[in-house]
């Protein structure tokens, strides 16, 4: 379907933001009482990240946050989504809080508010305190209770000044990449642990939401961010449709089933019955998980294309989630992932804004009346400064234009999308890819840590200021 005619204008209250996460930008990993998280351990384990890179310094946001907030204000951002490092706040993952750790976030939030930028806090963006992983990690039920305790601590400390709260970022990645394919921390490759971790992340979300609400003013909102996939079958053949159903259950239904509807999809339970009987779902868990949400965050980058396969074709998957001899997808050896068509970003992910429109409309149907935010969307490119030090990134501008136009089209089609957070404000540590993949609207010179807004940052700033998308070829 063609995109709407230009100019593409958004409702006046639409929130224009940018997002980051703690381990990807903060650095200062040994300061003010912080202890290692699973990402410190994983990135310092030989062979786990490109070039052995890690977040020890990252882009030094811990020390440069004032400048970074000033940069956001210059760009006219209305909102900033960032995550809290659990290991800074509760270094062992349990027990009393470290005030020096919380103070950093108090200062950051105050700086944002002083500049008129709305903070949106994500409690968990993949960086579990190492001590909790040593005790079993997300496959263990106790981790969900530890998360609720941590949520309460942060809610008490920041609930007076932060209105937008997100419990978890992309629990699929924590479970399936952390415990399935092992390309993310903690690097385990255990199919059953992947499903157990998923359930305990769901439980953590539910218990965390309840804990937050018990200590925060009622005006605050609680959401979570899912990297829900748009899963497409290669054909309408029943076997391919069944393959798409299975991956959709494992990518999406495993989270939105219990969270939005209070039940795991029956098709998921059947598809995984050879592996697990789900006996770790205890009485009362589904009710604890199925808390009312104030909003849902959707993170979108690219769709997935699948078909049925036979055992000979099965093997490492071209599913865009990193190379591993272990599939992230439990009980899915009968599914083949295909290259999606179209141009690609530096991640090798195909560019397809129709997938974002489809996703928004799906959740508009799945959860009628629930406000939606695009809590991440963006693209990595091989950006380089020119001879005058400017960084031109027309591909990213085209990517943002296409995806924002798809959001606008969804709003016109009846979706209640309230805002958009560009991933990412700054170039940063892209997990197992190290610093090689640049997602930032702002270029970071890793030798000097100097920040230079790319042309896409200026393009986005104009969109944020005017509420209308500039043309893709406007010169900045
Ligand atoms: O950098 C990540 C982010 O941490 C979570 N969502 C996807 C981004 C790009 O891979």
XYZ file of C-alpha atoms and ligand atoms in Angstrom:
486
model
C 0.000 0.000 0.000
C 1.465 3.463 -0.822
C 2.570 5.677 2.072
C 0.379 8.729 2.732
C 0.970 11.836 0.630
C 3.460 14.287 2.043
C 3.496 16.283 4.210
C 3.225 13.589 6.883
C 2.007 15.364 10.025
C 1.476 13.925 13.497
C -1.055 14.764 16.223
C 0.148 17.705 18.374
C 0.569 15.583 21.541
C 2.726 12.953 19.770
C 5.913 12.348 21.774
C 9.213 12.533 19.887
C 11.918 10.730 21.801
C 15.148 8.799 21.622
C 16.227 5.702 23.562
C 19.383 4.155 25.040
C 20.222 1.510 27.638
C 22.550 1.520 30.630
C 25.215 -1.018 29.666
C 25.370 0.271 26.093
C 26.285 3.841 27.058
C 27.172 4.405 30.706
C 30.671 2.965 31.228
C 31.922 3.585 34.806
C 31.403 -0.089 35.530
C 33.355 -0.083 38.765
C 32.195 3.258 40.196
C 29.977 4.130 43.133
C 29.481 0.580 44.288
C 28.439 -0.991 40.974
C 29.298 -4.687 40.637
C 29.435 -6.835 37.472
C 26.318 -7.720 35.561
C 26.062 -10.695 33.211
C 27.099 -8.403 30.358
C 30.365 -7.450 32.111
C 31.170 -11.122 32.560
C 30.077 -12.135 29.072
C 31.848 -9.334 27.211
C 35.077 -10.058 29.111
C 34.892 -13.734 28.156
C 37.136 -14.342 25.120
C 35.260 -14.891 21.874
C 31.883 -13.611 23.003
C 31.858 -10.129 21.442
C 33.383 -8.733 18.239
C 36.999 -7.813 18.933
C 36.522 -8.648 22.625
C 34.793 -5.277 23.064
C 32.930 -4.448 26.272
C 31.069 -1.650 28.016
C 33.754 -0.641 30.550
C 33.831 2.879 29.141
C 31.142 2.627 26.462
C 30.442 6.255 25.552
C 31.101 7.444 29.112
C 27.549 8.720 29.562
C 27.896 8.251 33.359
C 30.270 11.219 33.372
C 28.926 13.093 30.362
C 25.198 12.862 31.015
C 24.827 16.651 31.388
C 26.280 17.225 27.916
C 24.133 14.439 26.525
C 20.983 15.968 27.979
C 22.025 19.352 26.558
C 22.381 17.645 23.172
C 18.870 16.216 23.484
C 17.542 19.656 24.332
C 19.323 21.139 21.282
C 17.632 18.481 19.172
C 14.252 19.449 20.631
C 13.490 15.955 21.957
C 10.324 15.702 24.017
C 11.224 12.433 25.740
C 14.200 10.239 26.604
C 13.967 6.517 27.340
C 16.899 5.077 29.296
C 17.430 2.049 31.495
C 18.637 1.639 35.049
C 21.631 -0.566 35.793
C 20.364 -3.007 38.442
C 23.986 -3.649 39.519
C 24.409 0.052 40.365
C 21.313 0.125 42.524
C 21.393 -3.296 44.192
C 24.872 -4.669 43.494
C 24.188 -8.230 44.620
C 20.680 -8.261 43.165
C 19.157 -8.381 46.626
C 19.070 -6.388 49.848
C 19.293 -2.662 50.466
C 19.865 -0.095 47.743
C 23.097 1.789 47.140
C 22.126 5.453 47.285
C 25.135 6.590 45.220
C 23.869 4.455 42.364
C 20.365 5.861 42.626
C 21.767 9.381 42.911
C 23.151 9.152 39.390
C 19.650 8.520 38.058
C 18.171 11.240 40.289
C 20.643 13.725 38.786
C 19.957 12.520 35.249
C 16.184 12.802 35.686
C 16.451 16.255 37.261
C 18.598 17.416 34.363
C 16.037 16.090 31.863
C 13.107 17.686 33.673
C 14.951 21.009 33.871
C 15.202 20.939 30.077
C 11.551 19.968 29.607
C 12.365 16.407 28.456
C 10.085 13.649 29.777
C 12.048 10.728 31.235
C 10.871 7.169 30.508
C 12.596 4.579 32.701
C 13.194 0.975 31.675
C 13.986 -1.121 34.736
C 15.617 -4.051 32.965
C 17.490 -3.922 29.672
C 19.322 -7.283 29.838
C 21.965 -6.574 32.505
C 21.195 -8.994 35.339
C 23.509 -8.682 38.376
C 26.033 -11.516 38.021
C 25.247 -12.835 41.516
C 21.685 -13.559 40.434
C 22.917 -15.465 37.391
C 25.262 -17.406 39.683
C 22.153 -18.368 41.661
C 20.527 -19.697 38.463
C 19.462 -16.567 36.554
C 16.107 -16.145 34.823
C 15.378 -19.891 34.598
C 15.064 -19.734 38.416
C 11.803 -18.450 39.880
C 13.495 -16.466 42.644
C 14.904 -14.013 40.072
C 11.348 -12.744 39.438
C 10.932 -11.955 43.147
C 14.309 -10.246 43.215
C 13.182 -8.111 40.261
C 10.008 -7.059 42.094
C 12.113 -5.956 45.083
C 14.407 -3.974 42.793
C 11.401 -2.411 40.995
C 10.034 -1.232 44.318
C 13.372 0.340 45.273
C 13.625 2.264 42.011
C 9.920 3.197 42.089
C 10.357 4.656 45.573
C 13.446 6.594 44.554
C 12.241 8.040 41.232
C 8.460 7.662 41.219
C 7.990 11.265 42.328
C 9.662 12.573 39.170
C 9.356 9.910 36.454
C 5.868 9.270 35.082
C 6.589 6.698 32.355
C 7.794 3.266 33.476
C 8.732 0.193 31.479
C 9.393 -3.015 33.398
C 11.342 -5.094 30.845
C 12.928 -4.431 27.498
C 12.564 -7.236 24.941
C 12.236 -10.247 27.267
C 12.517 -12.420 24.131
C 16.170 -11.416 23.771
C 16.913 -12.022 27.470
C 15.463 -15.540 27.249
C 16.057 -16.758 23.686
C 19.425 -15.152 22.957
C 20.702 -15.366 26.539
C 19.689 -18.969 27.287
C 18.906 -20.414 23.821
C 21.438 -19.469 21.140
C 23.843 -18.051 23.721
C 24.846 -15.074 21.569
C 23.876 -12.788 24.459
C 24.779 -12.927 28.132
C 24.854 -15.205 30.027
C 25.622 -17.286 26.924
C 23.795 -20.472 27.898
C 22.398 -22.824 25.241
C 19.605 -24.719 26.981
C 16.209 -24.945 25.243
C 14.211 -25.727 28.382
C 15.944 -22.957 30.331
C 14.846 -20.591 27.535
C 11.189 -21.376 28.200
C 11.606 -21.293 31.969
C 13.382 -17.929 31.649
C 10.499 -16.613 29.530
C 7.968 -17.544 32.187
C 10.002 -16.000 34.981
C 10.511 -12.823 32.968
C 6.729 -12.663 32.532
C 6.311 -13.191 36.255
C 8.918 -10.509 36.938
C 6.968 -8.110 34.752
C 3.717 -8.787 36.627
C 5.245 -8.675 40.113
C 7.342 -5.658 39.147
C 4.314 -3.753 37.832
C 2.463 -4.451 41.086
C 5.470 -3.411 43.168
C 5.865 -0.180 41.210
C 2.203 0.695 41.609
C 2.365 0.037 45.351
C 4.880 2.847 45.834
C 4.235 5.318 43.018
C 1.691 8.084 42.493
C -1.364 6.813 40.604
C -0.688 9.186 37.693
C 2.422 7.209 36.676
C 2.099 4.715 33.838
C 3.470 1.171 33.663
C 4.258 -0.583 30.383
C 6.696 -3.086 28.933
C 8.567 -3.153 25.635
C 8.281 -6.193 23.387
C 10.350 -6.795 20.281
C 7.301 -8.388 18.722
C 8.081 -9.835 15.350
C 5.959 -9.603 12.259
C 6.215 -13.251 11.217
C 5.242 -14.051 7.634
C 4.901 -17.471 5.963
C 6.556 -17.899 2.538
C 3.299 -19.335 1.201
C -0.247 -20.157 2.195
C 0.618 -23.866 2.228
C -0.725 -25.275 5.548
C 2.771 -26.456 6.542
C 4.198 -22.964 6.051
C 1.279 -21.410 7.908
C 1.940 -23.820 10.787
C 5.633 -22.837 10.785
C 4.676 -19.149 10.992
C 2.201 -19.914 13.790
C 4.930 -21.696 15.764
C 7.428 -18.863 15.443
C 4.738 -16.296 16.167
C 3.903 -18.165 19.389
C 7.577 -18.371 20.385
C 8.338 -14.756 19.459
C 5.133 -13.025 20.491
C 2.423 -15.160 22.067
C 4.755 -16.436 24.779
C 4.807 -12.861 26.141
C 1.629 -11.147 25.064
C -0.458 -14.273 25.779
C -0.010 -14.218 29.557
C 0.594 -10.472 29.828
C -2.394 -9.260 27.816
C -4.749 -12.227 27.998
C -3.758 -14.206 31.110
C -2.860 -17.465 29.288
C -0.110 -19.048 27.202
C -1.351 -19.888 23.693
C -2.583 -23.499 23.556
C -0.621 -23.945 20.304
C 2.604 -22.940 22.115
C 2.026 -25.480 24.881
C 1.394 -28.212 22.309
C 4.362 -27.266 20.129
C 6.763 -27.438 23.095
C 5.307 -30.480 24.895
C 8.222 -32.727 23.887
C 10.531 -30.391 25.783
C 8.613 -29.248 28.810
C 5.364 -29.706 30.701
C 5.396 -26.055 31.863
C 5.043 -27.239 35.467
C 7.017 -24.162 36.551
C 3.859 -22.138 35.847
C 2.401 -22.261 39.356
C -1.138 -21.547 40.514
C -1.710 -17.815 40.579
C 1.184 -16.976 38.226
C -1.010 -16.121 35.258
C -3.124 -13.755 37.340
C 0.049 -12.154 38.725
C 1.375 -11.660 35.199
C -1.882 -10.393 33.680
C -1.716 -6.943 35.324
C -3.550 -4.098 33.636
C -1.090 -2.102 31.522
C -1.202 1.639 30.929
C 0.582 1.303 27.587
C 2.480 -1.193 25.466
C 5.889 -0.500 23.948
C 6.713 -2.004 20.559
C 10.295 -2.291 19.324
C 10.511 -2.955 15.601
C 13.387 -3.360 13.156
C 12.582 -5.978 10.490
C 10.064 -8.755 9.764
C 10.697 -12.533 9.722
C 9.920 -14.899 6.849
C 9.563 -18.617 7.530
C 8.537 -21.904 5.987
C 8.262 -25.510 7.010
C 11.358 -27.602 6.490
C 12.445 -31.161 6.884
C 15.178 -32.378 9.202
C 17.908 -32.221 6.496
C 17.314 -28.551 5.889
C 17.385 -27.667 9.576
C 20.502 -26.053 10.952
C 21.840 -22.643 11.895
C 19.150 -20.081 11.254
C 19.319 -16.957 9.097
C 16.964 -15.282 11.550
C 19.061 -12.139 11.933
C 19.874 -12.716 15.601
C 23.574 -13.506 15.357
C 25.615 -16.555 14.440
C 25.411 -19.587 16.705
C 25.346 -23.302 16.116
C 22.483 -23.364 18.605
C 19.074 -22.176 17.522
C 17.440 -19.617 19.783
C 14.084 -21.243 18.940
C 13.225 -24.274 21.113
C 11.173 -27.043 19.461
C 11.402 -25.381 16.053
C 13.815 -27.572 14.047
C 10.989 -27.993 11.545
C 11.032 -24.284 10.695
C 13.301 -22.639 8.138
C 14.083 -18.905 8.243
C 14.407 -17.152 4.881
C 16.123 -13.958 3.866
C 13.496 -11.238 3.754
C 13.483 -9.227 0.528
C 14.606 -5.628 0.126
C 17.509 -3.355 0.977
C 19.411 -4.026 4.172
C 20.953 -2.057 6.999
C 24.469 -2.750 8.301
C 22.924 -5.411 10.579
C 21.811 -7.285 7.446
C 18.183 -6.613 8.447
C 15.838 -5.860 5.567
C 14.069 -2.507 5.558
C 10.316 -2.970 5.583
C 8.094 -0.328 7.205
C 4.985 -2.352 6.275
C 6.020 -4.765 9.041
C 5.752 -1.941 11.578
C 2.321 -0.920 10.328
C 1.193 -4.554 10.504
C 2.493 -4.910 14.046
C 0.779 -1.752 15.278
C -2.524 -2.823 13.732
C -2.160 -6.279 15.247
C -1.786 -4.891 18.765
C -4.590 -2.430 18.117
C -6.762 -5.524 17.580
C -5.148 -7.663 20.332
C -5.442 -4.994 23.012
C -8.153 -2.530 22.021
C -7.940 0.740 23.918
C -4.330 0.210 25.059
C -2.114 3.164 24.101
C 0.958 2.131 22.086
C 4.435 3.629 21.924
C 7.140 2.691 19.471
C 9.825 2.342 22.125
C 12.594 1.475 19.626
C 13.084 1.797 15.901
C 16.165 2.707 13.927
C 18.993 1.417 11.785
C 22.733 0.782 11.863
C 24.865 2.125 9.026
C 28.566 2.390 8.438
C 28.692 6.140 9.204
C 31.924 8.094 8.771
C 32.698 11.792 9.179
C 33.555 13.680 5.967
C 36.648 15.875 5.573
C 34.884 18.676 7.461
C 33.847 16.381 10.290
C 30.185 16.228 9.281
C 28.376 12.903 9.233
C 25.870 12.450 6.428
C 23.547 9.496 6.784
C 20.855 9.749 4.117
C 20.066 6.021 4.443
C 19.065 6.509 8.076
C 16.899 9.496 7.139
C 15.130 7.360 4.527
C 14.700 4.557 7.091
C 13.234 6.919 9.693
C 10.977 8.609 7.158
C 9.610 5.280 5.947
C 8.946 3.939 9.434
C 7.499 7.162 10.828
C 5.207 7.384 7.796
C 4.076 3.824 8.576
C 3.318 4.890 12.160
C 1.329 7.842 10.853
C -0.572 5.559 8.513
C -1.441 3.276 11.437
C -2.737 6.278 13.399
C -4.883 7.199 10.402
C -6.125 3.588 10.396
C -7.310 3.944 13.991
C -4.266 2.955 16.099
C -3.588 4.891 19.301
C 0.166 5.436 18.929
C 1.260 8.147 21.361
C 4.967 8.442 20.653
C 8.149 7.205 19.002
C 11.622 6.650 20.457
C 14.393 6.541 17.910
C 17.012 3.856 18.605
C 19.411 5.234 19.415
C 20.355 8.664 20.632
C 24.084 7.859 20.450
C 26.298 5.323 18.728
C 26.951 2.741 21.404
C 27.936 -0.789 22.417
C 25.830 -3.026 20.184
C 26.120 -6.130 22.383
C 27.863 -9.072 20.677
C 28.702 -6.800 17.711
C 30.757 -4.493 19.921
C 31.097 -0.940 18.604
C 31.095 -1.904 14.930
C 27.373 -1.261 14.339
C 26.387 2.371 14.663
C 22.705 2.955 15.471
C 23.088 6.529 16.757
C 21.500 9.701 15.419
C 24.569 11.214 17.073
C 27.995 9.997 15.945
C 30.496 9.102 18.651
C 34.213 9.182 17.879
C 35.323 6.276 20.065
C 38.895 7.604 20.369
C 37.875 10.984 21.802
C 34.235 10.294 22.749
C 33.275 13.497 20.927
C 29.607 13.619 19.906
C 28.557 14.921 16.459
C 24.879 14.958 15.466
C 24.499 13.198 12.104
C 22.255 14.702 9.430
C 19.527 12.291 10.589
C 19.640 13.938 14.034
C 18.954 17.330 12.425
C 16.244 15.777 10.252
C 14.607 14.191 13.316
C 14.954 17.419 15.291
C 12.979 19.239 12.631
C 10.306 16.518 12.680
C 10.121 16.816 16.489
C 9.921 20.629 16.364
C 7.298 20.844 13.628
C 5.358 17.583 14.079
C 5.767 17.035 10.327
C 8.313 14.831 8.565
C 10.782 16.793 6.463
C 11.337 15.469 2.925
C 13.989 12.751 2.742
C 16.158 14.887 0.474
C 16.053 18.063 2.576
C 19.646 19.094 3.238
C 20.872 19.332 6.850
O 20.778 -2.191 20.572
C 19.633 -2.966 20.643
C 18.836 -2.635 21.890
O 19.600 -2.786 23.036
C 17.624 -3.515 22.003
N 16.869 -3.540 20.774
C 17.565 -3.707 19.537
C 18.732 -2.759 19.445
C 19.477 -2.936 18.114
O 19.959 -4.228 17.994
